[in-house]
CSV table of C-alpha atoms and ligand atoms in Angstrom, one decimal:
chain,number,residue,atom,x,y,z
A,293,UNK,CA,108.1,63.6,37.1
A,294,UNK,CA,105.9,63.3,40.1
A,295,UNK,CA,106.1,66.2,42.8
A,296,UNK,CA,107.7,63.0,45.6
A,297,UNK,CA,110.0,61.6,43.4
A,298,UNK,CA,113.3,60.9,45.5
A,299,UNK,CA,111.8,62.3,48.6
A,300,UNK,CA,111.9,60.0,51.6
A,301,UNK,CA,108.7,60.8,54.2
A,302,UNK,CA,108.4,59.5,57.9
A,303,UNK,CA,104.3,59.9,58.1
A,304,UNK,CA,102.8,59.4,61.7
A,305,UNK,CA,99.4,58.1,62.4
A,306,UNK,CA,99.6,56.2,59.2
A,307,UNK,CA,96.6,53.9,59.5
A,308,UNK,CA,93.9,56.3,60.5
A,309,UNK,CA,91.1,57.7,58.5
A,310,UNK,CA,93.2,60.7,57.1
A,311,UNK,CA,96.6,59.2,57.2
A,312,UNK,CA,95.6,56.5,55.1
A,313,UNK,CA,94.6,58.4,52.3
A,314,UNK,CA,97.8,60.6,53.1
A,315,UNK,CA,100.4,57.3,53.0
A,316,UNK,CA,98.1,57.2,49.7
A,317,UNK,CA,98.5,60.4,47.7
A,318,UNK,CA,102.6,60.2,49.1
A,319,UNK,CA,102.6,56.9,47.3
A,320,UNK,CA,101.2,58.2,44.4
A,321,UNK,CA,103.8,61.8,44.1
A,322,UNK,CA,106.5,59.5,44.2
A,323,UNK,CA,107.6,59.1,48.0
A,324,UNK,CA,109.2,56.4,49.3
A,325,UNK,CA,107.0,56.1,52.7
A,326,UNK,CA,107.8,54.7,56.3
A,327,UNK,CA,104.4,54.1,57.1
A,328,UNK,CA,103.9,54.8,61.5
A,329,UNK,CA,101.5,54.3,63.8
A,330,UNK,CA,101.1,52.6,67.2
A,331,UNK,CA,99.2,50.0,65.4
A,332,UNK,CA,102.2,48.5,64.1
A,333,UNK,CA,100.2,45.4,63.0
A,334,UNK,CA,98.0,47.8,60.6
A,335,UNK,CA,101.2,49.4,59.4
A,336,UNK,CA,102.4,46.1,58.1
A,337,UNK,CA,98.7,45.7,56.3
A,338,UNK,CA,98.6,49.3,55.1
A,339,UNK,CA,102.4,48.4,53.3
A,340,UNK,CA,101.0,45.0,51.5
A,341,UNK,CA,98.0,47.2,50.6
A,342,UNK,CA,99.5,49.9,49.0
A,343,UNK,CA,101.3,49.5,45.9
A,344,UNK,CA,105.1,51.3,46.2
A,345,UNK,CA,108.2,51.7,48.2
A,346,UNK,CA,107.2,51.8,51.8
A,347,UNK,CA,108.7,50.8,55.3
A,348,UNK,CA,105.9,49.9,58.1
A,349,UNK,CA,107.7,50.8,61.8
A,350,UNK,CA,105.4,51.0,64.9
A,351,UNK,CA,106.2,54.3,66.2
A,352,UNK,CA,104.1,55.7,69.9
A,353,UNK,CA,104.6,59.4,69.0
A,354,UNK,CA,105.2,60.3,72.5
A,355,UNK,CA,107.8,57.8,73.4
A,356,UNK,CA,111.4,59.1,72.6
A,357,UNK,CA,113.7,56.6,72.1
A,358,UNK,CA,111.1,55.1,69.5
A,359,UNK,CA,111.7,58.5,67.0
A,360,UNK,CA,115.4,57.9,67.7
A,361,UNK,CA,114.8,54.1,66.3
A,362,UNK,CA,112.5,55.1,63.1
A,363,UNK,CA,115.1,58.1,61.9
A,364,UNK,CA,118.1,55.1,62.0
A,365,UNK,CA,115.4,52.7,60.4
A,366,UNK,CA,114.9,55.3,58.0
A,367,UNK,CA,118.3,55.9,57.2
A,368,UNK,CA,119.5,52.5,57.2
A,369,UNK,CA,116.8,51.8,54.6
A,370,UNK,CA,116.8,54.7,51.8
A,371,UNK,CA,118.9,57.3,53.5
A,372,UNK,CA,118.4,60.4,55.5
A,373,UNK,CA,114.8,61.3,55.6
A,374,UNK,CA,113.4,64.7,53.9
A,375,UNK,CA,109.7,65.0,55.2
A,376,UNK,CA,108.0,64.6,58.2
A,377,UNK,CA,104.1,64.7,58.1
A,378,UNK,CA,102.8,65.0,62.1
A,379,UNK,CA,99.4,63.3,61.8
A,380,UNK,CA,99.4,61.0,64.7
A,381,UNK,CA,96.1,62.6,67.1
A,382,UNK,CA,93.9,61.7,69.7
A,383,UNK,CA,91.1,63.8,70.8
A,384,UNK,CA,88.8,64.3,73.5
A,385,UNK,CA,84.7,65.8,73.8
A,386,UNK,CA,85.4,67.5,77.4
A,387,UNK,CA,84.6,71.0,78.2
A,388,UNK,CA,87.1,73.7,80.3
A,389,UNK,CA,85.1,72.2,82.8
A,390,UNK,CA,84.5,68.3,82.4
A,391,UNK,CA,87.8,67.7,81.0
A,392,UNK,CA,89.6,65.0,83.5
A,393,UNK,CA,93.2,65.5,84.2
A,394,UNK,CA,94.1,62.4,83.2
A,395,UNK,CA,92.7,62.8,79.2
A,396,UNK,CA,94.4,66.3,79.3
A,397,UNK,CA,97.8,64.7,80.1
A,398,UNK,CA,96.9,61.9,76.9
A,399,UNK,CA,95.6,64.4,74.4
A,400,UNK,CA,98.6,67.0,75.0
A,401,UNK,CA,100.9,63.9,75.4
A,402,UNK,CA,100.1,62.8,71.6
A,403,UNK,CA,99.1,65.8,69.8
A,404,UNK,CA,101.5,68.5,71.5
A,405,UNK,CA,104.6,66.4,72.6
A,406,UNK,CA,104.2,64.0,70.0
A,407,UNK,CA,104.4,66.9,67.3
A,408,UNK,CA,107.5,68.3,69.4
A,409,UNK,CA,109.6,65.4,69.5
A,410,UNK,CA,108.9,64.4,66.0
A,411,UNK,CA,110.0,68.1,64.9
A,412,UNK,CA,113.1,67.7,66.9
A,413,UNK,CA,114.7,64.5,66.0
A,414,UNK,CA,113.2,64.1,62.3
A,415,UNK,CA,113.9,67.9,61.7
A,416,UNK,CA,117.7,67.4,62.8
A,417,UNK,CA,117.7,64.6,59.6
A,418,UNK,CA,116.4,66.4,57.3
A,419,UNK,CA,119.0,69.4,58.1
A,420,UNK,CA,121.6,67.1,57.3
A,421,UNK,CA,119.6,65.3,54.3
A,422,UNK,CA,120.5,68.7,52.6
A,423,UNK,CA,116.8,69.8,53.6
A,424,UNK,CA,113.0,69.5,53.2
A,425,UNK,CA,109.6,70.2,55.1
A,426,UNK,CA,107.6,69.1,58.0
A,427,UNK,CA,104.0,69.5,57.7
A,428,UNK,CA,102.4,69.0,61.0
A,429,UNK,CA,98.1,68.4,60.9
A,430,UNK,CA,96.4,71.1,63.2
A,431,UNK,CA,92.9,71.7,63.6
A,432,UNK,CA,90.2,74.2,63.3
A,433,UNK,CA,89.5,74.0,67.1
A,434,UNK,CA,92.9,74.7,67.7
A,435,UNK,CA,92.4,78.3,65.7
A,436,UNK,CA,88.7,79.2,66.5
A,437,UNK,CA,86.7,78.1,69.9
A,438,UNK,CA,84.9,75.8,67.6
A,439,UNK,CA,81.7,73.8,69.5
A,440,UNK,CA,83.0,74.9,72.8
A,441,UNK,CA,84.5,71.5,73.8
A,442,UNK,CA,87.3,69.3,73.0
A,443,UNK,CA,88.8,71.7,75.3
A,444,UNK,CA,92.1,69.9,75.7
A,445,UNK,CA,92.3,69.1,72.2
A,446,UNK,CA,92.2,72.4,71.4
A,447,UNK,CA,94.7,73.4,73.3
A,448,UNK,CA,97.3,70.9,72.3
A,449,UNK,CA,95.9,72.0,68.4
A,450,UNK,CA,96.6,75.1,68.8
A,451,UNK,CA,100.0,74.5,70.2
A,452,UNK,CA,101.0,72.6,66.7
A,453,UNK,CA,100.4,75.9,65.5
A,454,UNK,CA,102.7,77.6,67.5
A,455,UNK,CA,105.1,75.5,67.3
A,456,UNK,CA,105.0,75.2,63.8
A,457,UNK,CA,105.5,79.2,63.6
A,458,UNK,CA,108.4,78.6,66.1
A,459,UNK,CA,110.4,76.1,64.5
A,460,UNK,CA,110.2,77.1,60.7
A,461,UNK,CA,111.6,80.8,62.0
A,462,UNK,CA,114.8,78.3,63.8
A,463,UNK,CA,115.0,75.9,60.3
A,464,UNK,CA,114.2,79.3,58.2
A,465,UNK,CA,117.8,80.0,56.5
A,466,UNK,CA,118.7,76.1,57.6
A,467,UNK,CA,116.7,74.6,54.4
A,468,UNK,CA,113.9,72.9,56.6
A,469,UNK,CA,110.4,74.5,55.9
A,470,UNK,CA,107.4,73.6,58.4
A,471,UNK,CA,104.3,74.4,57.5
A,472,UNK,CA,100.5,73.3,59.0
A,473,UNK,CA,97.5,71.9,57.8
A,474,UNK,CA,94.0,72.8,59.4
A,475,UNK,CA,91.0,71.0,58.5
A,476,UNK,CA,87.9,71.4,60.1
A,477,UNK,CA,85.7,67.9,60.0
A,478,UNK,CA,86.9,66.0,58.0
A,479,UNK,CA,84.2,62.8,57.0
A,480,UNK,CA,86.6,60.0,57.8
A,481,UNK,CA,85.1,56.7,58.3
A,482,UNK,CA,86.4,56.3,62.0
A,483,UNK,CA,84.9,59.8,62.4
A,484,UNK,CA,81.3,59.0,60.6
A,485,UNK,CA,81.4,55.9,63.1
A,486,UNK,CA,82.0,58.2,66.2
A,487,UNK,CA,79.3,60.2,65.3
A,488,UNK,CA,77.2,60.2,62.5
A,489,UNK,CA,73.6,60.7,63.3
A,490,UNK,CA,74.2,62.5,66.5
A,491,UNK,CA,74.1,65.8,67.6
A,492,UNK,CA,77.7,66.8,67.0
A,493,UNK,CA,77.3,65.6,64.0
A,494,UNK,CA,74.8,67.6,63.1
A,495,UNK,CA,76.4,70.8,64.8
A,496,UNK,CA,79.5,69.9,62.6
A,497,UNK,CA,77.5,70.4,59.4
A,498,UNK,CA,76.0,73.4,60.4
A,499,UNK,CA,79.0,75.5,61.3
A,500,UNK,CA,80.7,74.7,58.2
A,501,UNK,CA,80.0,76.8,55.6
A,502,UNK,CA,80.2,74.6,52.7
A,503,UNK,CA,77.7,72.8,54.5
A,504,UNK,CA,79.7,69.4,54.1
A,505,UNK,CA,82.4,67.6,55.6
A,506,UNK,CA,86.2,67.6,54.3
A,507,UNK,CA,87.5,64.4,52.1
A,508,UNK,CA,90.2,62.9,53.5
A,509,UNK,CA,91.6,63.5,50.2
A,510,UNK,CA,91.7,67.5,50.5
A,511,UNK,CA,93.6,67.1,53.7
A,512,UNK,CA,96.2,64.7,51.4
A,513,UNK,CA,96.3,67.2,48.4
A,514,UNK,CA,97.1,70.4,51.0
A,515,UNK,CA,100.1,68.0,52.4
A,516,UNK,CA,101.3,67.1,49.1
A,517,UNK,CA,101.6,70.6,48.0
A,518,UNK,CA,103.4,71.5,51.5
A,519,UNK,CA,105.9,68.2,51.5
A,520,UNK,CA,106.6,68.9,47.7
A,521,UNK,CA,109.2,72.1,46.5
A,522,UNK,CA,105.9,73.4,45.1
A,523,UNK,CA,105.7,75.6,48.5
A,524,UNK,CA,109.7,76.3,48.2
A,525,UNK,CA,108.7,79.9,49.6
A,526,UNK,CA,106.0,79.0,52.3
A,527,UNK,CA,107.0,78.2,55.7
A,528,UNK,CA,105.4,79.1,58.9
A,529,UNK,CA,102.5,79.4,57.2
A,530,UNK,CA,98.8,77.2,57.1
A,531,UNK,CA,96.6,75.8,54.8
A,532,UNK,CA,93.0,76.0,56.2
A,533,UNK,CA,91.0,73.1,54.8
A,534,UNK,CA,87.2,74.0,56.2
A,535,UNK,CA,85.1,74.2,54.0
A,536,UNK,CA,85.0,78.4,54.8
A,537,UNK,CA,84.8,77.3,58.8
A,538,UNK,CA,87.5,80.4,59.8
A,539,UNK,CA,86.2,83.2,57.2
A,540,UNK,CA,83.1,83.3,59.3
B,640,NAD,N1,88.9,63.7,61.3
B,640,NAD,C1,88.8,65.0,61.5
B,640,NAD,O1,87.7,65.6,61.4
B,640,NAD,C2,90.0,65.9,61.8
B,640,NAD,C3,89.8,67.3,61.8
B,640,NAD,C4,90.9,68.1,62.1
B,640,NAD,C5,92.1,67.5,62.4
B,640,NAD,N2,92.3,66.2,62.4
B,640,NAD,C6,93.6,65.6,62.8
B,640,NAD,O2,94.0,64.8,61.7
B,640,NAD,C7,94.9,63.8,62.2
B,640,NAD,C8,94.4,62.4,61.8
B,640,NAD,O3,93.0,62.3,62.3
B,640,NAD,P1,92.1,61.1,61.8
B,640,NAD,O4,90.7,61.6,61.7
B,640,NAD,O5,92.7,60.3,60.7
B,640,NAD,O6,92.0,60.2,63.2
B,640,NAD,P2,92.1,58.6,63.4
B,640,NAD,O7,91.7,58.4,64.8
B,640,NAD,O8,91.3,57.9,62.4
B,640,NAD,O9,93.7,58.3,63.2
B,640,NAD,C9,94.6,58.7,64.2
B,640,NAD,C10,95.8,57.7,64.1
B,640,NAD,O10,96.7,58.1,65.1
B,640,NAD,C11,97.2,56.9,65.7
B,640,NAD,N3,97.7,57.2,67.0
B,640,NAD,C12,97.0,57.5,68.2
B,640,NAD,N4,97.9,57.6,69.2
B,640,NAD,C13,99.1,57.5,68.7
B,640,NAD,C14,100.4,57.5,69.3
B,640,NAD,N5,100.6,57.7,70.6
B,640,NAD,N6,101.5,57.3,68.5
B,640,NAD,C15,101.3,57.1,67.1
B,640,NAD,N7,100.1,57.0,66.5
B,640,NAD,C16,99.0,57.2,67.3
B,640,NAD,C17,96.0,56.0,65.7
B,640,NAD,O11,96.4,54.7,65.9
B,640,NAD,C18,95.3,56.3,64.4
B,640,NAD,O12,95.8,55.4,63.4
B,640,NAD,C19,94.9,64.0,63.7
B,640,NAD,O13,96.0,64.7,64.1
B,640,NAD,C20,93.6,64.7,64.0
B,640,NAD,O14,93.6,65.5,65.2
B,640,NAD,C21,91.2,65.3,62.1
């Protein structure tokens, strides 16, 4: 028996460089998948690509009527959903100093709200689903001060962390577990586009440890474990997948 067997997932930011090898390995355990993202054309091509029981929905993370449509889509297709994987992210290079207003209000509209409101309406299904787990994706600069930029992704990244203390303490004895995932870079194509070759990229490297980048597929095997009743005693907790970035 796979660990996903039965288990019905809503993942968000389905078609980027992580979540694709996420929708992936949630194929693989068994999971039948609503694939999201506010690509909804590359939803529909990530569902004929992959080869199992999966629902493509555009979903804008920060729009709230839109969560209210995929948890009915969801339901009308398999039945209540049991796992919510918060992957959907934007981020942003500016300091506490260069950041502009307006990128703050995007980067904390996607990866702080957009976290919140998927907790609150998917975590309300999977109370009455008879339970399950939410596993929101944090970051490593939302836990350390990491290159000393991305300021207001860091910020909204370490609010996913807070929040994801706060609401597994309000699901705790409720049969909802909600649990994080931080990586630290993690060599995505998208990301290797943005910026391999240049100086960040070089700064990444050398502040990690390991003295590599994450696989995509390390992030995927820490959610797997956290979606699955493998972690049926962890909740408000984090996996840190850095390649050693926090023990230093
Ligand atoms: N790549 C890394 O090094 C790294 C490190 C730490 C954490 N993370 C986090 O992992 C997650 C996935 O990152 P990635 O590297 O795959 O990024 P990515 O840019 O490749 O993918 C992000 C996805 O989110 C989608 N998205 C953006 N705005 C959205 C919105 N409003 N509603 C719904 N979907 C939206 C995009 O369309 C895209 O498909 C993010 O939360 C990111 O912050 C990434």
């Amino acid at each position: 028996m796979r660990r996903l067997d039965d288990q019905r997932v809503i993942l968000t930011g389905a078609t980027g460089g992580i979540g694709t090898v996420i929708a992936e390995r949630l194929v693989a355990e068994g999971a039948s998948v609503a694939l999201t993202d506010v690509d909804g054309d590359a939803c529909a091509e990530l569902a004929a690509r992959l080869d199992g029981d999966t629902l493509p929905v555009r979903l804008d993370v920060t729009a709230e009527d839109a969560w209210r449509s995929v948890v009915l889509a969801v339901r009308e297709r398999w039945g209540a959903a049991h796992v919510l994987v918060n992957n959907a992210g934007i981020g942003s290079l500016g300091t506490v100093g260069s950041e502009t207003r307006e990128r703050w209000d995007q980067v904390v509209a996607v990866d702080q709200l957009g976290t919140w409101l998927g907790m609150k309406h998917v975590g309300a299904e999977i109370e009455r689903s008879g339970g399950g787990a939410i596993v929101n994706i944090a970051s490593i600069l939302g836990a350390t001060g990491g290159l000393a930029n991305s300021f207001s992704y860091a910020a909204a990244k370490g609010a996913v962390r807070s929040m994801t203390m706060n609401a597994a303490l309000h699901w705790a004895t409720r049969g909802v577990r909600v649990n994080a995932v931080v990586p630290a870079f993690i060599g995505t194509a998208p990301l290797l586009e943005r910026y391999g070759g240049t100086e960040r990229h070089t700064a990444m490297l050398a502040n990690t440890p390991m003295g590599r980048l994450g696989r995509p597929e390390e992030v995927a095997a820490a959610v797997a474990f956290l979606a699955s009743d493998d972690s049926g005693y962890t909740t408000g907790s984090e996996i840190y997948v850095d390649g050693g970035w926090s023990a230093r």
